[in-house]
PDB file of C-alpha atoms in Angstrom:
ATOM      1  CA  UNK P   1     105.096  88.596 116.366  1.00 80.00           C
ATOM      2  CA  UNK P   2     104.400  91.652 114.223  1.00 84.00           C
ATOM      3  CA  UNK P   3     106.793  94.559 114.277  1.00 85.00           C
ATOM      4  CA  UNK P   4     105.227  97.766 115.573  1.00 83.00           C
ATOM      5  CA  UNK P   5     106.426 100.986 113.986  1.00 78.00           C
ATOM      6  CA  UNK P   6     106.015 104.318 115.730  1.00 81.00           C
ATOM      7  CA  UNK P   7     103.882 106.863 113.901  1.00 81.00           C
ATOM      8  CA  UNK P   8     105.508 109.873 112.332  1.00 81.00           C
ATOM      9  CA  UNK P   9     102.548 111.929 113.513  1.00 81.00           C
ATOM     10  CA  UNK P  10     101.045 112.055 110.024  1.00 82.00           C
ATOM     11  CA  UNK P  11      98.954 109.134 108.830  1.00 83.00           C
ATOM     12  CA  UNK P  12      99.495 109.995 105.173  1.00 84.00           C
ATOM     13  CA  UNK P  13     103.267 109.954 105.574  1.00 84.00           C
ATOM     14  CA  UNK P  14     102.975 106.658 107.427  1.00 85.00           C
ATOM     15  CA  UNK P  15     100.999 105.277 104.481  1.00 86.00           C
ATOM     16  CA  UNK P  16     103.864 106.133 102.144  1.00 86.00           C
ATOM     17  CA  UNK P  17     102.701 109.331 100.470  1.00 86.00           C
ATOM     18  CA  UNK P  18     105.405 111.801  99.531  1.00 90.00           C
ATOM     19  CA  UNK P  19     105.754 114.899 101.756  1.00 88.00           C
ATOM     20  CA  UNK P  20     103.941 117.207  99.332  1.00 91.00           C
ATOM     21  CA  UNK P  21     100.914 114.954  98.885  1.00 92.00           C
ATOM     22  CA  UNK P  22     100.890 114.161 102.586  1.00 91.00           C
ATOM     23  CA  UNK P  23     100.664 117.863 103.437  1.00 89.00           C
ATOM     24  CA  UNK P  24      97.781 118.406 101.008  1.00 91.00           C
ATOM     25  CA  UNK P  25      95.866 115.363 102.274  1.00 91.00           C
ATOM     26  CA  UNK P  26      96.363 116.522 105.864  1.00 91.00           C
ATOM     27  CA  UNK P  27      94.960 119.973 105.083  1.00 93.00           C
ATOM     28  CA  UNK P  28      91.995 118.460 103.270  1.00 94.00           C
ATOM     29  CA  UNK P  29      91.258 116.104 106.164  1.00 93.00           C
ATOM     30  CA  UNK P  30      91.442 118.921 108.716  1.00 93.00           C
ATOM     31  CA  UNK P  31      89.161 121.173 106.668  1.00 96.00           C
ATOM     32  CA  UNK P  32      86.597 118.421 106.099  1.00 96.00           C
ATOM     33  CA  UNK P  33      86.584 117.524 109.773  1.00 96.00           C
ATOM     34  CA  UNK P  34      86.135 121.150 110.764  1.00 96.00           C
ATOM     35  CA  UNK P  35      83.293 121.654 108.282  1.00 97.00           C
ATOM     36  CA  UNK P  36      81.451 118.542 109.494  1.00 97.00           C
ATOM     37  CA  UNK P  37      81.882 119.661 113.098  1.00 97.00           C
ATOM     38  CA  UNK P  38      80.542 123.137 112.274  1.00 97.00           C
ATOM     39  CA  UNK P  39      77.461 121.712 110.518  1.00 97.00           C
ATOM     40  CA  UNK P  40      76.730 119.448 113.502  1.00 97.00           C
ATOM     41  CA  UNK P  41      77.309 122.204 116.087  1.00 97.00           C
ATOM     42  CA  UNK P  42      74.973 124.561 114.255  1.00 97.00           C
ATOM     43  CA  UNK P  43      72.456 121.723 113.943  1.00 97.00           C
ATOM     44  CA  UNK P  44      71.918 122.381 110.265  1.00 98.00           C
ATOM     45  CA  UNK P  45      70.049 119.938 108.113  1.00 97.00           C
ATOM     46  CA  UNK P  46      71.833 118.998 104.923  1.00 96.00           C
ATOM     47  CA  UNK P  47      69.429 121.272 103.079  1.00 97.00           C
ATOM     48  CA  UNK P  48      70.271 124.222 105.349  1.00 97.00           C
ATOM     49  CA  UNK P  49      73.993 123.542 105.031  1.00 98.00           C
ATOM     50  CA  UNK P  50      73.666 123.365 101.248  1.00 98.00           C
ATOM     51  CA  UNK P  51      72.127 126.846 101.181  1.00 97.00           C
ATOM     52  CA  UNK P  52      74.865 128.352 103.359  1.00 97.00           C
ATOM     53  CA  UNK P  53      77.637 126.569 101.468  1.00 97.00           C
ATOM     54  CA  UNK P  54      76.026 127.320  98.094  1.00 98.00           C
ATOM     55  CA  UNK P  55      76.353 123.705  96.963  1.00 97.00           C
ATOM     56  CA  UNK P  56      73.879 120.916  96.279  1.00 97.00           C
ATOM     57  CA  UNK P  57      72.514 118.789  99.094  1.00 97.00           C
ATOM     58  CA  UNK P  58      74.195 115.727  97.590  1.00 97.00           C
ATOM     59  CA  UNK P  59      77.574 117.483  97.968  1.00 97.00           C
ATOM     60  CA  UNK P  60      76.787 118.133 101.645  1.00 97.00           C
ATOM     61  CA  UNK P  61      76.040 114.433 101.970  1.00 97.00           C
ATOM     62  CA  UNK P  62      79.444 113.639 100.431  1.00 97.00           C
ATOM     63  CA  UNK P  63      81.077 116.018 102.889  1.00 96.00           C
ATOM     64  CA  UNK P  64      79.301 114.541 105.895  1.00 96.00           C
ATOM     65  CA  UNK P  65      80.238 111.011 104.803  1.00 96.00           C
ATOM     66  CA  UNK P  66      83.900 111.985 104.547  1.00 92.00           C
ATOM     67  CA  UNK P  67      84.213 111.425 100.811  1.00 94.00           C
ATOM     68  CA  UNK P  68      87.411 113.435 100.698  1.00 87.00           C
ATOM     69  CA  UNK P  69      88.250 112.411  97.135  1.00 89.00           C
ATOM     70  CA  UNK P  70      85.308 114.504  95.898  1.00 94.00           C
ATOM     71  CA  UNK P  71      86.680 117.776  97.305  1.00 96.00           C
ATOM     72  CA  UNK P  72      89.758 119.690  96.226  1.00 95.00           C
ATOM     73  CA  UNK P  73      91.732 121.726  98.721  1.00 95.00           C
ATOM     74  CA  UNK P  74      90.520 124.879  96.951  1.00 96.00           C
ATOM     75  CA  UNK P  75      86.878 123.848  97.317  1.00 97.00           C
ATOM     76  CA  UNK P  76      87.262 123.008 101.005  1.00 97.00           C
ATOM     77  CA  UNK P  77      88.865 126.396 101.673  1.00 97.00           C
ATOM     78  CA  UNK P  78      85.979 128.073  99.838  1.00 97.00           C
ATOM     79  CA  UNK P  79      83.400 126.149 101.898  1.00 98.00           C
ATOM     80  CA  UNK P  80      85.162 126.984 105.153  1.00 97.00           C
ATOM     81  CA  UNK P  81      85.091 130.682 104.292  1.00 97.00           C
ATOM     82  CA  UNK P  82      81.384 130.438 103.429  1.00 97.00           C
ATOM     83  CA  UNK P  83      80.618 129.223 106.963  1.00 97.00           C
ATOM     84  CA  UNK P  84      82.606 132.124 108.406  1.00 96.00           C
ATOM     85  CA  UNK P  85      85.942 130.437 109.096  1.00 96.00           C
ATOM     86  CA  UNK P  86      89.230 132.276 108.714  1.00 95.00           C
ATOM     87  CA  UNK P  87      91.928 130.336 106.932  1.00 92.00           C
ATOM     88  CA  UNK P  88      95.577 130.542 107.836  1.00 89.00           C
ATOM     89  CA  UNK P  89      98.594 128.443 107.035  1.00 85.00           C
ATOM     90  CA  UNK P  90     101.575 128.145 109.317  1.00 85.00           C
ATOM     91  CA  UNK P  91     104.886 127.206 107.790  1.00 82.00           C
ATOM     92  CA  UNK P  92     107.385 125.704 110.198  1.00 79.00           C
TER      93      UNK P  92
END
């Protein structure tokens, strides 16, 4: 029988990433998810989203397909601001 390990609450930590990288990956994942949700809620085509985000349509496609490795944290913050999101970081 396989041993089941409880989650730490952070998938990246559970996968063995160090705390710093885990925090960055978590922020990137949350931003990408929020951007995809916003595009769907506003019912934008990829072309419309590209205009608002000021990026190419192929980059919107990458975003919608969850290709997180193609987006830096800085870029995702920039895109979130371009769709009208406010960014805040809470340190606990």
